[in-house]
Structure formats: structure tokens, C-alpha cells
Coordinates of C-alpha atoms in Angstrom, one line a residue:
Chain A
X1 CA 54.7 -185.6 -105.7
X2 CA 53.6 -182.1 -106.8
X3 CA 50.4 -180.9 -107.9
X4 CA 49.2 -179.8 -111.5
X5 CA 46.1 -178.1 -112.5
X6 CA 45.5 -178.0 -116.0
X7 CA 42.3 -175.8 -117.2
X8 CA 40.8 -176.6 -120.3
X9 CA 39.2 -173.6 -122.3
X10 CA 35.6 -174.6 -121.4
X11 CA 37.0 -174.0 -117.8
X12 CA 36.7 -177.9 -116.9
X13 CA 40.4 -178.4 -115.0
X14 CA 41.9 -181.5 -113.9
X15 CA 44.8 -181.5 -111.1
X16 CA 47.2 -184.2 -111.6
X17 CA 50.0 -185.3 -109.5
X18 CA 53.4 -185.4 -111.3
X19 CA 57.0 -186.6 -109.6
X20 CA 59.7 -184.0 -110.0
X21 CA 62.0 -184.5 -113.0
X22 CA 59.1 -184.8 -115.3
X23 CA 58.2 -182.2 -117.8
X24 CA 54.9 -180.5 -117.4
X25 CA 54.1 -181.8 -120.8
X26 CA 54.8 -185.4 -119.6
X27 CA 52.6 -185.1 -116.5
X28 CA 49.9 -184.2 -119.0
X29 CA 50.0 -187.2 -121.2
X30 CA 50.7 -189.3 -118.4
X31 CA 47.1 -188.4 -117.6
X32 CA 45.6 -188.0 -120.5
X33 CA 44.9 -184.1 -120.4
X34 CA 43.1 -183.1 -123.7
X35 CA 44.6 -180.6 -125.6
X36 CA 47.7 -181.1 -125.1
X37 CA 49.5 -183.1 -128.4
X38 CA 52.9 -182.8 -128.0
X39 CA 54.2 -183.9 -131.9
X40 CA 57.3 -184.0 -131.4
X41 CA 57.7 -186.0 -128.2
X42 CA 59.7 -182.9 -126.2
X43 CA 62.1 -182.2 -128.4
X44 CA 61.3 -178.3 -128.5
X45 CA 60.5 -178.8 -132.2
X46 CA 56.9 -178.4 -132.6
X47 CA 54.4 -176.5 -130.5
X48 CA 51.8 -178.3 -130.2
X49 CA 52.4 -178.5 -126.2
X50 CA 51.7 -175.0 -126.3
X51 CA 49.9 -173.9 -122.5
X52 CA 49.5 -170.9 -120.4
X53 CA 51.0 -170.5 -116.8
X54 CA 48.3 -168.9 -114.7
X55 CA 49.9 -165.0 -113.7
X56 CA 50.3 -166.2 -110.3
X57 CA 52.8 -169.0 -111.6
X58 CA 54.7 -166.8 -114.1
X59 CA 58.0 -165.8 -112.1
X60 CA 58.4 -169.3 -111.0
X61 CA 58.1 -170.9 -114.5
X62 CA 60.4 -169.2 -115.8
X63 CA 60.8 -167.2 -119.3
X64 CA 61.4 -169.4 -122.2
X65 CA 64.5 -170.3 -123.5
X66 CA 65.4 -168.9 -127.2
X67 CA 65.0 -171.9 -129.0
X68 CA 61.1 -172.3 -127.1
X69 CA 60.6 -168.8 -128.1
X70 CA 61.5 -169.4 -131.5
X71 CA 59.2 -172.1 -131.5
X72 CA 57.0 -170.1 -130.1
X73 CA 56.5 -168.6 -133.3
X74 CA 54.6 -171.8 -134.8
X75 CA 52.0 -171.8 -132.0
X76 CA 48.6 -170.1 -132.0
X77 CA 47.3 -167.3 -129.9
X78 CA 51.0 -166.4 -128.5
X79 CA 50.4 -164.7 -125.3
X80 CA 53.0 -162.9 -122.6
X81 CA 52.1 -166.6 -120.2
X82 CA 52.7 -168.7 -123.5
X83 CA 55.1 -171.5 -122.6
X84 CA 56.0 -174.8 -124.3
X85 CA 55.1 -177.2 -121.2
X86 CA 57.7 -179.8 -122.3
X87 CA 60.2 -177.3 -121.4
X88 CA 58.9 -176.6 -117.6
X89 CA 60.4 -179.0 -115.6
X90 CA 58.6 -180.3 -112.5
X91 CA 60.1 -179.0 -109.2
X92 CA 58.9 -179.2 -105.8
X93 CA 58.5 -175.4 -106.3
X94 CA 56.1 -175.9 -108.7
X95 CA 53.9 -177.3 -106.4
X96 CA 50.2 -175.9 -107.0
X97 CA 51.3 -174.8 -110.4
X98 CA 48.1 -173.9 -112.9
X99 CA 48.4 -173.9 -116.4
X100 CA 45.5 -173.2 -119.4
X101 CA 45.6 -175.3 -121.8
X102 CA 44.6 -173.1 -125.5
X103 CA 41.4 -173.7 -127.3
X104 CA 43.7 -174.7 -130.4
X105 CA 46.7 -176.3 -130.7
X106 CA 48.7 -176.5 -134.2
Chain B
X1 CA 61.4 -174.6 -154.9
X2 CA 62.2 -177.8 -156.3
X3 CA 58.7 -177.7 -157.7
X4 CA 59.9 -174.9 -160.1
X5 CA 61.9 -177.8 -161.6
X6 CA 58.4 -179.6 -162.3
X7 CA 58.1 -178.5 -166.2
X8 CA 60.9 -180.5 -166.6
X9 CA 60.9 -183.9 -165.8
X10 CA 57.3 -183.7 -167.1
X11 CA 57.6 -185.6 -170.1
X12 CA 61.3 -187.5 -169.3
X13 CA 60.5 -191.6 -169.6
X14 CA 59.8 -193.4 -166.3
X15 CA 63.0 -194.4 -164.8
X16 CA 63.0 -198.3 -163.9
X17 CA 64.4 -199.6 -161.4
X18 CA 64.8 -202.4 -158.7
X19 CA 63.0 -200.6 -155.5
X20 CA 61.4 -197.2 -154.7
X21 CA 62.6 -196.2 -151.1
X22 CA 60.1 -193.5 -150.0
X23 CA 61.4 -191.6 -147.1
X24 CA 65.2 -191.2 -147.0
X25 CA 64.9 -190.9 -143.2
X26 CA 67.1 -193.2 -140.7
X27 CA 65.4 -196.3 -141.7
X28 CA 64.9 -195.5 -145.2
X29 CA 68.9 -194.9 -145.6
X30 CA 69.4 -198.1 -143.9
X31 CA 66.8 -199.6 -146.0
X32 CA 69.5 -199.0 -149.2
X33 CA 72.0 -200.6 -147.3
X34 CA 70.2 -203.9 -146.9
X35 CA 68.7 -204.2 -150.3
X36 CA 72.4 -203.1 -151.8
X37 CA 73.6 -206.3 -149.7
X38 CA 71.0 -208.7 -151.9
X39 CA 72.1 -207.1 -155.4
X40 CA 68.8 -204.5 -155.3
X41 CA 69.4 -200.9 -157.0
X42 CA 67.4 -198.6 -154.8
X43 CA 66.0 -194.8 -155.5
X44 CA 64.9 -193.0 -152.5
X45 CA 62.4 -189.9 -152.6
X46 CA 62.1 -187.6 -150.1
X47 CA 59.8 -184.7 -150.0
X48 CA 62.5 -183.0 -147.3
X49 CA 65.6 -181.6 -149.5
X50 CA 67.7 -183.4 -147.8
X51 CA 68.6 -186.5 -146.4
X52 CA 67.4 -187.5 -142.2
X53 CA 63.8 -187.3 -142.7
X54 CA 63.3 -186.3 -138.7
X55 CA 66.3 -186.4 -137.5
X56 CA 67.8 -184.0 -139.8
X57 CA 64.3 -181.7 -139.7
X58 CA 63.1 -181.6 -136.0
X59 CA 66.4 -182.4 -134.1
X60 CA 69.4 -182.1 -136.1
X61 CA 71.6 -180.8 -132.8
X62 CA 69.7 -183.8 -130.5
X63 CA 71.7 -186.2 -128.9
X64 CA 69.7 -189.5 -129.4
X65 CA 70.8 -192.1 -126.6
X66 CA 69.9 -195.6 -128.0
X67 CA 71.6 -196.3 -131.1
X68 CA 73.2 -199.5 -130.6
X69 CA 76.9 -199.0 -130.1
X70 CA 76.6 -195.1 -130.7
X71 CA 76.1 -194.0 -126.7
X72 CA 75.4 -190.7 -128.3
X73 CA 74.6 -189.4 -131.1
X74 CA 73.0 -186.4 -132.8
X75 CA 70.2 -187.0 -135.3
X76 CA 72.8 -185.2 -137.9
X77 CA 75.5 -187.4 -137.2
X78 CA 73.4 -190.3 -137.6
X79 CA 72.4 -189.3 -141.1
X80 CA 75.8 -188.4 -141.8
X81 CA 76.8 -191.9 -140.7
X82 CA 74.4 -193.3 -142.7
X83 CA 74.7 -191.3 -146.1
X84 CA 78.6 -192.9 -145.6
X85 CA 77.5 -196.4 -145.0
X86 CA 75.3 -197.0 -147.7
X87 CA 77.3 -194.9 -150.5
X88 CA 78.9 -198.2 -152.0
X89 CA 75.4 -198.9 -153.2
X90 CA 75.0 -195.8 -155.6
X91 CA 71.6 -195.1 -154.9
X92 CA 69.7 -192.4 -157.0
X93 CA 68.3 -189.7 -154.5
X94 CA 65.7 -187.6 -155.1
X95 CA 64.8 -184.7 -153.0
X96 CA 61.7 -182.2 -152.9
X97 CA 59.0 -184.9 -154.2
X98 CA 56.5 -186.3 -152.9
X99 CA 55.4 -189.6 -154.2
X100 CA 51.4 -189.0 -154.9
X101 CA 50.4 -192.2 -157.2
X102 CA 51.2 -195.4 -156.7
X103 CA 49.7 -198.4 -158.7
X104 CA 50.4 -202.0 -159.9
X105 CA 50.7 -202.5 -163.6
X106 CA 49.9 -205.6 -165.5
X107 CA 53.3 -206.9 -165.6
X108 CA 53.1 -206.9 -161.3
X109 CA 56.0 -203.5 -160.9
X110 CA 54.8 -200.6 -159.5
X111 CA 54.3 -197.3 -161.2
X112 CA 55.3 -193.9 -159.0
X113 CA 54.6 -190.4 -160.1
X114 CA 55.7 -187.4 -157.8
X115 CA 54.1 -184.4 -157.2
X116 CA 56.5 -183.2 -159.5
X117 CA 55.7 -185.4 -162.6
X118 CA 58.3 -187.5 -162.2
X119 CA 57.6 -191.2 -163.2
X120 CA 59.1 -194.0 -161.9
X121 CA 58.6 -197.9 -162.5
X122 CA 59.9 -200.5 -159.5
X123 CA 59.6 -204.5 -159.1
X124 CA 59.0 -203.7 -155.4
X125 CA 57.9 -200.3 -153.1
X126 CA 59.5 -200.1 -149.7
X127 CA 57.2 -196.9 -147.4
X128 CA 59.6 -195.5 -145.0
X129 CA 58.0 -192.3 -144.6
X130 CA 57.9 -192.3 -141.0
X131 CA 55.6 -189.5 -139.5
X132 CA 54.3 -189.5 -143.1
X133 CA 55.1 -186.4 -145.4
X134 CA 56.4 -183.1 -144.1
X135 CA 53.0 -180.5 -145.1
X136 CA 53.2 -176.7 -144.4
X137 CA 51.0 -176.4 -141.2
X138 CA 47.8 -174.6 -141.7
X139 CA 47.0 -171.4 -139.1
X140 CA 44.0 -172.8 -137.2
X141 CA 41.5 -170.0 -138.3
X142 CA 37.6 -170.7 -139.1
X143 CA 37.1 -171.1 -142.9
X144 CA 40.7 -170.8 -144.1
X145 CA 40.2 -174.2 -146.1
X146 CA 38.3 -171.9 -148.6
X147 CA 40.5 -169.6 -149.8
X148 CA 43.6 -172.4 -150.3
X149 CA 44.7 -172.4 -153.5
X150 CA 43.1 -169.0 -154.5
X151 CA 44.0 -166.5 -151.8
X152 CA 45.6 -168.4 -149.3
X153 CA 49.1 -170.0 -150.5
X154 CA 51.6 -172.5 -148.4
X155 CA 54.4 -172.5 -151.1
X156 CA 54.5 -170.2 -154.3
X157 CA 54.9 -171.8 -157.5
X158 CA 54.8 -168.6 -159.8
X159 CA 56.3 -165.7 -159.0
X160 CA 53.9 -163.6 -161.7
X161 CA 50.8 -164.9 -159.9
X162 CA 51.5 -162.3 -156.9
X163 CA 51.7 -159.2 -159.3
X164 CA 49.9 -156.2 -158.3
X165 CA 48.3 -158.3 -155.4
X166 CA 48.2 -157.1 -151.4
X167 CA 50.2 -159.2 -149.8
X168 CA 50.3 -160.1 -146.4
X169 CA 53.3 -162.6 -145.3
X170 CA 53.2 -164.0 -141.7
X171 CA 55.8 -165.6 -139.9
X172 CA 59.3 -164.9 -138.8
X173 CA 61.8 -167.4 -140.3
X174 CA 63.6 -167.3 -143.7
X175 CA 60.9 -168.6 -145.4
X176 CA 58.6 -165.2 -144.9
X177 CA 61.4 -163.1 -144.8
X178 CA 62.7 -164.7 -148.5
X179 CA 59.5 -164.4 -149.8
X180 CA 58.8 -160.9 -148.8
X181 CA 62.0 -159.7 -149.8
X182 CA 61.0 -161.1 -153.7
X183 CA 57.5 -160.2 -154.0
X184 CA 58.0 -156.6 -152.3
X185 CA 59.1 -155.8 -155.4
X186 CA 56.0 -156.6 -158.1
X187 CA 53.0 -156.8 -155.0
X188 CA 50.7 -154.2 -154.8
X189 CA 51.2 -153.9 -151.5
X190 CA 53.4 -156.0 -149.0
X191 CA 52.7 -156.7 -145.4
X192 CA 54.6 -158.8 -143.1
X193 CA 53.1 -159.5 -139.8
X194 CA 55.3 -161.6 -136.9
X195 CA 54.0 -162.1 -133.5
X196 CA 56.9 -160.4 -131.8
X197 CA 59.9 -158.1 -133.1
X198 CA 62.3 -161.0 -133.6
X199 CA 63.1 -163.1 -136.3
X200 CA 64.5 -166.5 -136.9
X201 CA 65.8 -165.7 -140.1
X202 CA 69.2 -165.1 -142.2
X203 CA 70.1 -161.6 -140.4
X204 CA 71.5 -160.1 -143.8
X205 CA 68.1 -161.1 -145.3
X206 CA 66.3 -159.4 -141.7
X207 CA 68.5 -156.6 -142.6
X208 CA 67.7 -156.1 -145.8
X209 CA 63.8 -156.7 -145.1
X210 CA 64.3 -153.6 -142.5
X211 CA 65.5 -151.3 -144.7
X212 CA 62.7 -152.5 -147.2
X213 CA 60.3 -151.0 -144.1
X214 CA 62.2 -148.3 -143.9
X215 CA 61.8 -147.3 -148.0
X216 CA 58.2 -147.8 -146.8
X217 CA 58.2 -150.7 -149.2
X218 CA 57.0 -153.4 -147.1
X219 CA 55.1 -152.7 -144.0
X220 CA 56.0 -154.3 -140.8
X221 CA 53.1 -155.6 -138.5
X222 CA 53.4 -157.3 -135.3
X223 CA 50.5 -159.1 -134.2
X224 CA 48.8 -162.2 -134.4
X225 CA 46.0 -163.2 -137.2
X226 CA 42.2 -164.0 -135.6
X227 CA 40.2 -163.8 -138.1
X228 CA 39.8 -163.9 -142.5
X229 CA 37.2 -161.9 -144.3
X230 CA 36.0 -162.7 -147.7
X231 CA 33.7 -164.0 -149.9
X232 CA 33.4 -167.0 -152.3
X233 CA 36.7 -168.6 -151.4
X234 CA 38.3 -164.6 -152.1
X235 CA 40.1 -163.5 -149.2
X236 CA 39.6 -159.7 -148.6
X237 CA 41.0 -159.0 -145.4
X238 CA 42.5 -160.5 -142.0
X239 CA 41.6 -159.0 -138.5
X240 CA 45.1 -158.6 -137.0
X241 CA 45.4 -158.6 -133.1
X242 CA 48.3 -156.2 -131.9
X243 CA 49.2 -154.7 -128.5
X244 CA 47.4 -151.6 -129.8
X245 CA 44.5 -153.3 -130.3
X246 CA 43.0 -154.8 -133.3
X247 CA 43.7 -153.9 -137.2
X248 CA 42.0 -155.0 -140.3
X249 CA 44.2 -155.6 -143.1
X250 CA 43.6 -155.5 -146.9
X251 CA 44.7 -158.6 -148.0
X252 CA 43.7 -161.0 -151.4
X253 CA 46.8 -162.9 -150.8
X254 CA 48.2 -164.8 -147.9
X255 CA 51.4 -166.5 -147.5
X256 CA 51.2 -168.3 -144.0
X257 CA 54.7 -169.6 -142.7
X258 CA 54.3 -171.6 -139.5
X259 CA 56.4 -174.2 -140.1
X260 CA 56.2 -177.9 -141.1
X261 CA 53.7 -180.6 -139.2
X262 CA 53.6 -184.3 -140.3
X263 CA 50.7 -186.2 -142.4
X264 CA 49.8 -189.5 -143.7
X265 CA 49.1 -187.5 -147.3
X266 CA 49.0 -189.7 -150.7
X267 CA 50.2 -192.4 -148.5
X268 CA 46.6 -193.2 -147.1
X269 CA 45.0 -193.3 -151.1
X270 CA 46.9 -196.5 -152.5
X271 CA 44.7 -199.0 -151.2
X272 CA 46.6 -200.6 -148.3
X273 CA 45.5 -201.9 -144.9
X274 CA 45.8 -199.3 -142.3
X275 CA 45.7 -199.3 -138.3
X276 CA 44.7 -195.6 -136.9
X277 CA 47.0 -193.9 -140.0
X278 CA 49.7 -197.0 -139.6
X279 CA 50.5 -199.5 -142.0
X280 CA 49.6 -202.6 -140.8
X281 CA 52.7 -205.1 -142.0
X282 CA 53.4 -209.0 -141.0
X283 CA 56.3 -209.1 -138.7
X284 CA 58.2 -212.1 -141.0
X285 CA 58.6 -209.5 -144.0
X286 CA 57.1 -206.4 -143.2
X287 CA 55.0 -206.6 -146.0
X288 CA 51.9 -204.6 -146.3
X289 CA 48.2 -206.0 -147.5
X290 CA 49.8 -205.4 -151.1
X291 CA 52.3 -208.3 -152.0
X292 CA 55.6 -206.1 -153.2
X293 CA 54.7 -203.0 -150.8
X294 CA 56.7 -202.8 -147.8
X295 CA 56.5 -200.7 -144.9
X296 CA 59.5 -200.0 -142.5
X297 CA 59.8 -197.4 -139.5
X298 CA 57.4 -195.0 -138.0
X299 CA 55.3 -195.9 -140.6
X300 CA 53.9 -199.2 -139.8
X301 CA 52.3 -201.4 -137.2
X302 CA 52.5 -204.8 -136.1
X303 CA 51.3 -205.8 -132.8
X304 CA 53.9 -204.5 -130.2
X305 CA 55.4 -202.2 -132.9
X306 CA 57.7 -199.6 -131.1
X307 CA 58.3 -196.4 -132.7
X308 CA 62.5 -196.8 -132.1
X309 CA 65.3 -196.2 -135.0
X310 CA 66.5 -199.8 -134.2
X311 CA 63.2 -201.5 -134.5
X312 CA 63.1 -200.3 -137.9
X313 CA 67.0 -200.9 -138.5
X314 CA 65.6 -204.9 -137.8
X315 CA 62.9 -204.5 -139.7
X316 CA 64.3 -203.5 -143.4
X317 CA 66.9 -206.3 -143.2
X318 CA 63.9 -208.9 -143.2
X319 CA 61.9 -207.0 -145.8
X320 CA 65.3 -207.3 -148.1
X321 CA 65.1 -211.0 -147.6
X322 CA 61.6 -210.9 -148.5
X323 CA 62.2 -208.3 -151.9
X324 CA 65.3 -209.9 -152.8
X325 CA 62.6 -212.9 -153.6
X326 CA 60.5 -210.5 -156.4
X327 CA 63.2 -208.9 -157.7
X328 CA 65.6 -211.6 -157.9
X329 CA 63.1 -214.6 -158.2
X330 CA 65.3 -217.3 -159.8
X331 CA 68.2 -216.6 -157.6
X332 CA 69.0 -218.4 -154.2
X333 CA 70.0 -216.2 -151.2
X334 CA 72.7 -217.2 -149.0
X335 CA 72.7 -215.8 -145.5
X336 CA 76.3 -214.5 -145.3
X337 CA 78.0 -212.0 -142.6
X338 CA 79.4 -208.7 -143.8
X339 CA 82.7 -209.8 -141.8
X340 CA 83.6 -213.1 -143.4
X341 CA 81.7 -213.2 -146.8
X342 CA 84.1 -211.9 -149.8
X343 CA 81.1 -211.3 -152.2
X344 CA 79.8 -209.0 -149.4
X345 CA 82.9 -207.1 -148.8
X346 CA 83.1 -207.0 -152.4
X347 CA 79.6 -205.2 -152.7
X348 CA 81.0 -202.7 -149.7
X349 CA 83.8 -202.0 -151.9
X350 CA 86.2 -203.2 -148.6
X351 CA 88.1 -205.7 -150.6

């Protein structure tokens, strides 16, 4: 299993543990995790999943695909760390891995 | 744009007919398909213009995996599918409207009007509208409910009412970049503000809204909007974050363009029972708390309701059973398969 530590904006966090093959965004409504809505069930076509990888994290993550930048473009607050987190896949790399969840999702 | 159209079909008599489908996704393409079996002319509205409701909006390229007999399929292909399955039943579509009013007259049919003005009179009402209607998504900044409507507009109905405005567009598909390119012309002043350098768009319509910015015609702006300014439901200005820093922009009109979210809308005024924004239906006819209002798909709840393309496949062939009983009430319904029965195969247009 690999540990996730999601903050909320209030700076409450929560660290979950998620099995590899799962998407971030999955291990987060597996648990409950506020903030986190994902619309569209992980089909990249909303962004109401929207999160930010802690610096730290960044490199591993990833950059987003085009399509996840794109929909980028629909979430709120966009920032360099912005990711989708139905598009981060869990890996045993990932292990440790904190994300912030945003004080608004849309 | 199909709202342009409204003037119209204003004043044009109610069209009657046997059912309303509203929602000409999966389930409400299917749902022609199983009425046209028991002899019921459909018309299906959708506020999308085009058919797929979902499918064809959010994930037209997605493979979907549990179709039966389709071990993959993309939500395109499905609709395709679909739009070919159900065409020997002539139904009427009608695209870019939503349904607003629904209400029973005397005589027990249903009257319709779309947000377009279009009326409609049916003997029975079948809801497909599966996440419920597609609503420009509003940027989640304090107060912008205000200036809707006065300063702040999802969708632009008049061209004129823009003259000699300042403008500021925001987003980065072909919706902002359209609009900028046609109101640069007769706005005061035009401001389109992206998050990033990139846009979704048409590139000959990117191209052409680059060489607007280099006429100095339309100002380019990338940041992100944190704040409106203004006073009695006027907007006057929007605090603009950029990587220089922030900028406050002279604005009394705002075109947002961030895309489409899903709400319950009209859907939740006409009176029927609901379960947390669901439609509660009986699982023998899918009927709603309103006798002759059905409710198939996404839409509805039932205890153990899955949201699944199948479920609701099963579910509008019993509500057909059930209509065929309103709209047909002094004939008997056989149960007959599409591969032996000749007056089905007849009704497919197959023999």
C-alpha cells in the first residue's frame, strides 16, 4: 500500500493508504477526502478533481498530459503544482506523496 | 446560438404529439426505439446540439467497456449506433432547447415550452436527462451572482448589447476566442485573459485573434481572475492575477468561458418526487409521482438504481409498456420479439 496525504486548505490533512493502480483521485473518494468532487468520474473531462502536488512531489508526478492541461483551463486558481489527480496514477514511487487540495473546486 | 432562432418559433402552434423525450442521450435515443416498437411518435429535446447527451459531450473518443455485446466502444460510436437503430421511427429532434415548463392540462397531455418558446403538447413525458441539463459553469468568485444578467454574461443573445462596452473575455477555447473575434469589432474595448499562452481553439480563429492583438485591437492578458469590483449589480473592474503580479482591469462586461458543468435546472420545478436531485421512479414502469411522467437513466432512483447505460437500456423498454397503456389505451399489447414478429420487422423497416 502507499501512503497519501491530502491537506485541506484550513491545513487539516488526512493520510490515506491507497493500492497501486488506483488514481489519486480514486484513493480520495475511497476515503472520503472533502473537496475533492470528481464530476466526471476520471474521464479527464471536468476538473473538479483539481489538487496540488506538494513541490517536493512535483518531478515524480509528472507534468500533465495535453488533454489534462487543456482541462486545466476549466479549473480555478491554476497553479505551476496544478494537477488533475484522476490522472496521477498510484505507484510504489509515490509513496509519501502530499497533495493540497484547493479552497474551490468548479 | 440556437437561441438566436427564439423570435421564431415564438408564436408557431404547439406541436402535438405522442411522447416528449427530454434528453437525446444514450438512453433517451434508446427510449425512441422502444416507444417506436409500441406505435408511439416520439420528439426528443436536447439542450446539447447534438445527439449523445455525455457521451458525445464529456467522452466522445472514450472507449466504454460494458455495452452488452459491444467489448468496446466509444461514447461516439455508441450514439452513432444508436441515431442508426432508431431512424425507422422518424423521430422529430430538437436541439439547443431546454425544456423549462412542464404542466398537465385538463384533458390529462402534457404541455412543454422550451427556453426557446417552443410549445409542445404530449399524452406522455419520458425525463432522460441524465446528469440533468448542460449550464455554462460559473467562475467561483465572491458576489458574481450579482452582476449575471447585467454585466456578467454566460451566452450572448444580442450582439448590439456589447456596443461601445469594455469587454473582457476569459477562457481559451473556441467559444472566447469566437466571441472575441465578433465583438472586437463594435466593443469599446476588448480584453481576452487565458491562464496560460495556449489555446484550445480553431488555430485559424487563434490566428486571426493574434493578429487582432497585434492591430492592438484586442488586448491579450494572461492571468487568472480573483476578484470583481462594482457596485449595485454593475461590474466595474476584475483584479487579474498575472506572473507580473496583479492588474486591475476596466471591465462593465464579462463573458466567462469555463466550460459546461451538469444541473438538475427546470427539471427540479415541475412538482415531482425527488431523492437528493434524483427522480424517484417505481421499478415496474419507471414512472415518476406524476402518472404519464417517466424517468429513465441517470436521472432517476429506485432503490439499488445503478448509474450504468444498460440499466437504463432495461428500464425504457418497461416504461414503453407502461406509455403504450396512455397513449394507446383501447389497444392490447402483444409481447412479440424483434426476430420473429412480422409487424415488428415491419415497423424496422427489415421486411
Amino acid at each position: 500500500m502507499v501512503k497519501i496525504t491530502f491537506i485541506q486548505p484550513d491545513g487539516a490533512s488526512q493520510t490515506v493508504e491507497a493500492e497501486p493502480g488506483l488514481t489519486v483521485m480514486e484513493a480520495a473518494k475511497l476515503n472520503d477526502i472533502a473537496g475533492i468532487e470528481a464530476e466526471c468520474g476520471g474521464a479527464c473531462a471536468c476538473a473538479t478533481c483539481h489538487v496540488y502536488v506538494e513541490p517536493a512531489w512535483v518531478e515524480k508526478t509528472g507534468k500533465p498530459a495535453d488533454i489534462e492541461e487543456d482541462m486545466l483551463d476549466f479549473a480555478f486558481d491554476v497553479r505551476t503544482e496544478s494537477r488533475l489527480s484522476c490522472q496521477i496514477k498510484v505507484t510504489p514511487e509515490l509513496d509519501g506523496l502530499t497533495v493540497r487540495v484547493p479552497a474551490k473546486q468548479f | 446560438m440556437a437561441l438566436d432562432d427564439a423570435a421564431e418559433v415564438v408564436e408557431t402552434a404547439a406541436t402535438e404529439i405522442d411522447a416528449v423525450v427530454i434528453g437525446a442521450g444514450p438512453v433517451g435515443l434508446f427510449a425512441v426505439f422502444e416507444l417506436g416498437l409500441v406505435d408511439i411518435k416520439t420528439v426528443v429535446i436536447d439542450i446539447l446540439d447534438k445527439p449523445g447527451g455525455q457521451c458525445a459531450e464529456l467522452y466522445p473518443e472514450k472507449p466504454i467497456y460494458d455495452i452488452p455485446a459491444l467489448p468496446t466502444v466509444t461514447g461516439q460510436e455508441l450514439t452513432d449506433r444508436l441515431m442508426e437503430q432508431i431512424k425507422p421511427f422518424g423521430a422529430e429532434f430538437v436541439f439547443g432547447e431546454r425544456v423549462d415548463e412542464l404542466a398537465r392540462a385538463e384533458d390529462g397531455r402534457f404541455h412543454l415550452k422550451t427556453d426557446a418558446g417552443r410549445a409542445l403538447i404530449a399524452k406522455v413525458v419520458v425525463i432522460a436527462a441524465g446528469g440533468g441539463s448542460f449550464t455554462p459553469k460559473r467562475p467561483p468568485l465572491d458576489g458574481i451572482e450579482v452582476y449575471e444578467g447585467s454585466s456578467v454574461f454566460y451566452a450572448v443573445r444580442r450582439m448590439e448589447d456589447m456596443r461601445g462596452k469594455d469587454m473582457l473575455i476569459v477562457g481559451g477555447g473556441d467559444s472566447a476566442l469566437d466571441w472575441t473575434l465578433n465583438l472586437a469589432p463594435i466593443a469599446k474595448s476588448l480584453t481576452l485573459l487565458h491562464r496560460r499562452d495556449e489555446f484550445r481553439g480553431a488555430p485559424h480563429s487563434v490566428e486571426k485573434m493574434r493578429s487582432l492583438v497585434a492591430e492592438g485591437k484586442v488586448r491579450l492578458l494572461i492571468g487568472q481572475m480573483t476578484k470583481l469590483h462594482g457596485e449595485n449589480g454593475s461590474l466595474e473592474a476584475v483584479t487579474v492575477k498575472t506572473a507580473g503580479g496583479e492588474e486591475h482591469v476596466t471591465v462593465n462586461a464579462m463573458l466567462p468561458f469555463f466550460g459546461l458543468t451538469m444541473k438538475l435546472g427546470p427539471v427540479a420545478h415541475w412538482g415531482l418526487n425527488l431523492n437528493e436531485n434524483l427522480i424517484l421512479v417505481d421499478t415496474e414502469k419507471f414512472e415518476t409521482s406524476e402518472k404519464g411522467i417517466f424517468a429513465v437513466g441517470d436521472i432517476n432512483w429506485y432503490p439499488g438504481k445503478l448509474k450504468l447505460i444498460l440499466s437504463g437500456f432495461h428500464e425504457v423498454a418497461l416504461m414503453a409498456q407502461a406509455a403504450h397503456k396512455i397513449v394507446h389505451p383501447d389497444k392490447k399489447l402483444m409481447f412479440q420479439y424483434t426476430t420473429s414478429s412480422s409487424s415488428l420487422q415491419k415497423k424496422l423497416g427489415v421486411k
